[in-house]
Coordinates of C-alpha atoms in Angstrom, one line a residue:
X1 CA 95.7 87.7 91.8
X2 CA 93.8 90.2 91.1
X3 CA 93.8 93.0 88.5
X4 CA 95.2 96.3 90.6
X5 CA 93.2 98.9 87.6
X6 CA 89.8 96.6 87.6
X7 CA 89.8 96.8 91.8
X8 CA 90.7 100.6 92.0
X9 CA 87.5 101.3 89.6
X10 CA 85.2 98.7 91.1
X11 CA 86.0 100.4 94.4
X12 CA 85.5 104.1 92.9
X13 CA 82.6 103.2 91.0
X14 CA 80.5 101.8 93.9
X15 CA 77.2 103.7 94.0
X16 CA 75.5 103.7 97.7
X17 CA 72.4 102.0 97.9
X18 CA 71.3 102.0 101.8
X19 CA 73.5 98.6 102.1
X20 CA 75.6 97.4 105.0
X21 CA 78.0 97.1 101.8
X22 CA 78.1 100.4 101.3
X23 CA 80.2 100.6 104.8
X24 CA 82.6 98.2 103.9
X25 CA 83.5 100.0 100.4
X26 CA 83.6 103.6 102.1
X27 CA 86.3 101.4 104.1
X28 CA 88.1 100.3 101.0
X29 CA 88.1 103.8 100.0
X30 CA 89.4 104.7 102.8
X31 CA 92.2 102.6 102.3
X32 CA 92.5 102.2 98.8
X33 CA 96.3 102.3 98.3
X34 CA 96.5 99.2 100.9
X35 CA 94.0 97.6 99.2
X36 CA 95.7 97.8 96.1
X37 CA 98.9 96.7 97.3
X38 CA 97.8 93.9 98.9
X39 CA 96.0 92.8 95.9
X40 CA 99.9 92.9 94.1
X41 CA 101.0 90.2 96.1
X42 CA 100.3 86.9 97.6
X43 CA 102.4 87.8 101.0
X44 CA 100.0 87.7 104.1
X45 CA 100.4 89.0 107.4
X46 CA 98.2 86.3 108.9
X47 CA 101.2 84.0 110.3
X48 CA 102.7 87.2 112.6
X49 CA 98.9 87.7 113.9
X50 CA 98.4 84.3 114.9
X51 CA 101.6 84.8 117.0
X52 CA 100.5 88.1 118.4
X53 CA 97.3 86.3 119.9
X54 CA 98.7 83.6 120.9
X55 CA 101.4 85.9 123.1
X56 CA 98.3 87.9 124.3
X57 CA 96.5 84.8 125.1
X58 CA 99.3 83.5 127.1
X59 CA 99.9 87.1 128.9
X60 CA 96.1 86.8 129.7
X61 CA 96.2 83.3 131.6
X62 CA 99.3 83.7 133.4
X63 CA 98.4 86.9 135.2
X64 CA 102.3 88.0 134.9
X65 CA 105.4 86.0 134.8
X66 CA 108.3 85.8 138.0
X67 CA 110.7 87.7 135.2
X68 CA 110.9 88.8 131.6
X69 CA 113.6 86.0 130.9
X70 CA 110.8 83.5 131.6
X71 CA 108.1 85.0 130.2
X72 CA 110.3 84.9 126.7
X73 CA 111.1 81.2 127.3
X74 CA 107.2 80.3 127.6
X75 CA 106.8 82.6 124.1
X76 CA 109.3 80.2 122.6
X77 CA 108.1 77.4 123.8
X78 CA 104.9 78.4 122.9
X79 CA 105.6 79.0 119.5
X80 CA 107.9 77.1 118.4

C-alpha cells in the first residue's frame, strides 16, 4: 500500500508543466480525500462494476423483459 502523507504531498506538490498530466492531478486534487482513502486499503469496487455492466449489457440486448420477476431471474442467472 501506499504511504497516505507521501501521496497527499506528491499530489499537492505537482507543478503544471503544459502536460495531459497535469489534468489527471487537477483531478486527484479534486478528489484528494478519495484518493487517500482508497490508497488505505486494499478493498476494490471493481467486482460490483463488473456486475453493473453486465446488468446494463443484458437490459441493452433484451429490449425489455415480459415482467420484472423475469428480468431478476436472467440477472441471477446471469451472475451467478
Amino acid at each position: 500500500m501506499l504511504d497516505p502523507e507521501r501521496l497527499s504531498n506528491l499530489i499537492k506538490t505537482y507543478r503544471s508543466c503544459g502536460e495531459p498530466m497535469d489534468i489527471a492531478i487537477a483531478t486527484l486534487r479534486k478528489n484528494l480525500r478519495g484518493v487517500l482513502n482508497a490508497s488505505q486499503t486494499k478493498l476494490s469496487n471493481g467486482p460490483l462494476e463488473g456486475i453493473n455492466r453486465k446488468i446494463k449489457a443484458l437490459k441493452r440486448s433484451c429490449y425489455g423483459f415480459a415482467n420484472q420477476e423475469r428480468m431478476f431471474e436472467r440477472i441471477y442467472q446471469l451472475i451467478a
